Amino acid sequence: MGGGQQELQRRWQYLAEAQRLSHSGIFAWHVGSNTLEWSDETYRILGFTRDTHPSVDLVFDRVHPEDRERFLDLRDRAARDGMDLDFEHRLLMPDGDIRYLHVVAHAGNHGPGIREYIGIVSDITDRNRAEDERQALASALQQSNARLEEAQRLAHIGHYEWNLIENRVTYSDELCRIYAIPPQKGPFDAALIFERIHPDDRERVASEAAETVRNGTHAKAEHRIVLPDGEVRYILGLGTVKRDASGQAYEMFGTGQDITERKLAEQALWRSQFYLSEGERLAHMGSWASSDLGIRWSDELDIYWSDEVYKIFGFDSTKGAPNLQQFFAAIHPQDRDRLAEAMKQLHEQHCGCDITSRIIRPNGEIRYVRCVGIPVVEDGVFKGYHGTTIDVTEHELLTLELRREQTYLAEAQRLAHAGSWASNLVTRQVFHSSEENNRLYGFDVSQYTNPFDLHYSTILTKDEPALRAKLEHAIRVGEDFDLEYRIRRADGAIRFLRGIGHHTPGQDLGDYFGITIDITDRKLVEQEREALANALQQSNAYLAEAQRLTHVGSWACNLVTQQIFHSSEENARMYGFDPSQGSIPFESFYGTILPEDEQAVRAKLEGAISAGEDYDVEFRIRRTDGAIRRLRGIGHHSPSQQAGEYFGITMDITDQKRAEEERERLRQLEAEVAHTNRVNMMGELAAALAHEIKQPIAASITSANALLRWLTHEPPDLDRARAAAARIEQDANRAADVISSLQSFYRTGIPTKRQSVDLKEIIGEMTILLRAEAERYAIAIHQEIDVCLPKLFASRVQLQQILMNLMLNAIEAMKDTGGEMTIKAKIDSNGLVVTSVSDTGVGVTAENIERIFDPFHTTKPQGTGMGLTITRSIVESYGGRVWANPNQGPGATFHFTLPGETEAQI
């Protein structure tokens, strides 16, 4: 027993030391007397001296006011129901310091009807204060050997006699009680006992018994028994064999001891030791001690390390603890000075320490190690240090990662305009509000004591009632919420926000955490999308109406698979189908094409599909009502589409074709009218043209006579003859030019095709034709032609007719008065060629300025009224414009514009 007491005392010392290192104290609460028993560490944690008589009321006086109601509720329920306790609360110390405690207690009975609690109170103040920076370390070793005395009960022992011949046994009453069989007065079958032995132990027990009988050795064996209620008990069996004179064994006598409590205690002790070792391994925490540090300085310092400390540093435990030189060699160079200074303070001031530094293992791996040292004082005398060494690498790395993630999260929230928060919507207490959440509302909440009211006050008055109703409903039924509302920020800006809150059943009423998202941009996009959708719907309606009015239908299909993806209503109507009857198959559309056109259409489509290019085809169809219509189909194929996929339009060009035929007839008629007009002009100019042609002919005759005279001279005067011949050629060419211009102007039929022509040259030709007529009436012709005037892409005859009409009108206006005709040609700011013919004649009255281009309107006694009408028709066919305006002085000016050669071809 002496050895057992020493072992027990040593364990209590270990337990006390563990309490001191882990800031955890043991207490016992006797519910009936409402008295407490505390360990030394419990006194220290609660801030009382050892001579204080502990009580629940004494503790309650120091419970934080906000925790007292919950503390009293737990105390009353524990006293009433005997439930186990596991809770945290705060203490408000006399100096105003707040401590956080964690209490764990188990209810038991000290005697009949006497309830007591055995538990642990842990000071978790440092943990709570540091929990934002680090994760909580593995909890202290599980409570073991809570009631060590229960594992040391007196063993229950009974005796037996086993008749080996008859295999019957006689058990004492105690042994019967141990085996849970009714007390037996005489022997009974040993099989009943054998059945009680645990199935896993039966073979071993039988083998050991047979060995004892065979060899005569004393029997000593442990085994388990299973009682009828299923309980398993441990038995220590001792026995000795009796033999007769012949040496035959006939009886075994021995004892059976119920060692269940001892076995359970041994298992508990083993588990405690295992848990301690495993706890150090799992928590990467080892212990150390020094009896020299703080007393005498040496290179060894009489250091003790547990196995886990060796593992943390990567040292071989068989070589013993390292000396100071080896220890500091393992410390990261950047942390050595700080750690050396801490050890110096420990040695000189006998103070505690808690320092984290980096170490470099022999394999080069860097680890973060936290060292906690506590001075050991016995009877007021400093004895050295005990402490722990903890590998906090994962924690430190996680802390760094957490800080990075918090930075990333804050940046992500800023970029996504989403802030996080946690609050009680009933008490309006805000537990957390991220920086981005505050920015969304436009406030710096650090300047306000109640950010909840500050945030809530920004909600627009129109949105607040609906918002409040949804929140109250969510709180009442304990469910999540997702709602949208508007706020007015301090800068006056209106923002759309979306609030999402989550509530878990384990939280207090009104406790929510969630996010706030700025959805202003999304709302604006939705509004724009809605407006676009409305516009699209309206546009589609306009498109359908436009297709109906213009007889243009849209479609999309695969010409290979003959699958139709889209066909507008107008497209169906053009083919003579009723769009209200549903989708129309490809064969129905294609079947309307006239047989004489189908082959050409098919060849066109097959060529387009094979080349993967667009197509434009015209064809005729016979509608269901028998009408023949001309259609034009335009199909577009995108390289990203499948083979044969086209989308395009179908146009009903029946009226267009008829109009083209009509326009062709009108062009023929117009050409005939224009020719008639030119013939009339030539009749009016016959005398002038005869003079214009006669003059160069007479000059040629005179030059010919002179040539003959110079040739008959002796010797012939060749130089003068040559000059006379040159004059003859020049006069003949001038007469030929007049005749050529007259022929081209007088030619019948449709004007020649458009080509590149020089407007300056045409103006010169018309000036030659009309100069004699102009001089007849004392009219001078002037030209102001831009030297950079571009060529025109037009019909030469049509340009001649335009200039002829305008120049003859000018001469007509000045017949009685004479005057000046000015022809100008230049380029305007739009790149058009502007030509004008102005005169100083009678001018144009205001009532005639708009009518002079109408058909058959004339101010001449013998005029047809078609000259200016034909002029306007020709100019507008080129995309140009013709107009007239009175001059500032006498006369009027007629203008017309034509595109240059490049623009006209485009």
CSV table of C-alpha atoms in Angstrom, one decimal, residues 76-83 107 115 117:
chain,number,residue,atom,x,y,z
A,76,ASP,CA,-31.1,25.7,-10.6
A,77,ARG,CA,-31.5,23.1,-13.4
A,78,ALA,CA,-28.4,21.2,-12.2
A,79,ALA,CA,-29.6,21.2,-8.6
A,80,ARG,CA,-33.0,20.0,-9.8
A,81,ASP,CA,-32.2,17.6,-12.6
A,82,GLY,CA,-28.7,16.4,-11.9
A,83,MET,CA,-27.6,17.1,-15.5
A,107,ALA,CA,-23.1,14.9,-11.4
A,115,ARG,CA,-25.8,14.8,-5.0
A,117,TYR,CA,-20.7,17.6,-8.8
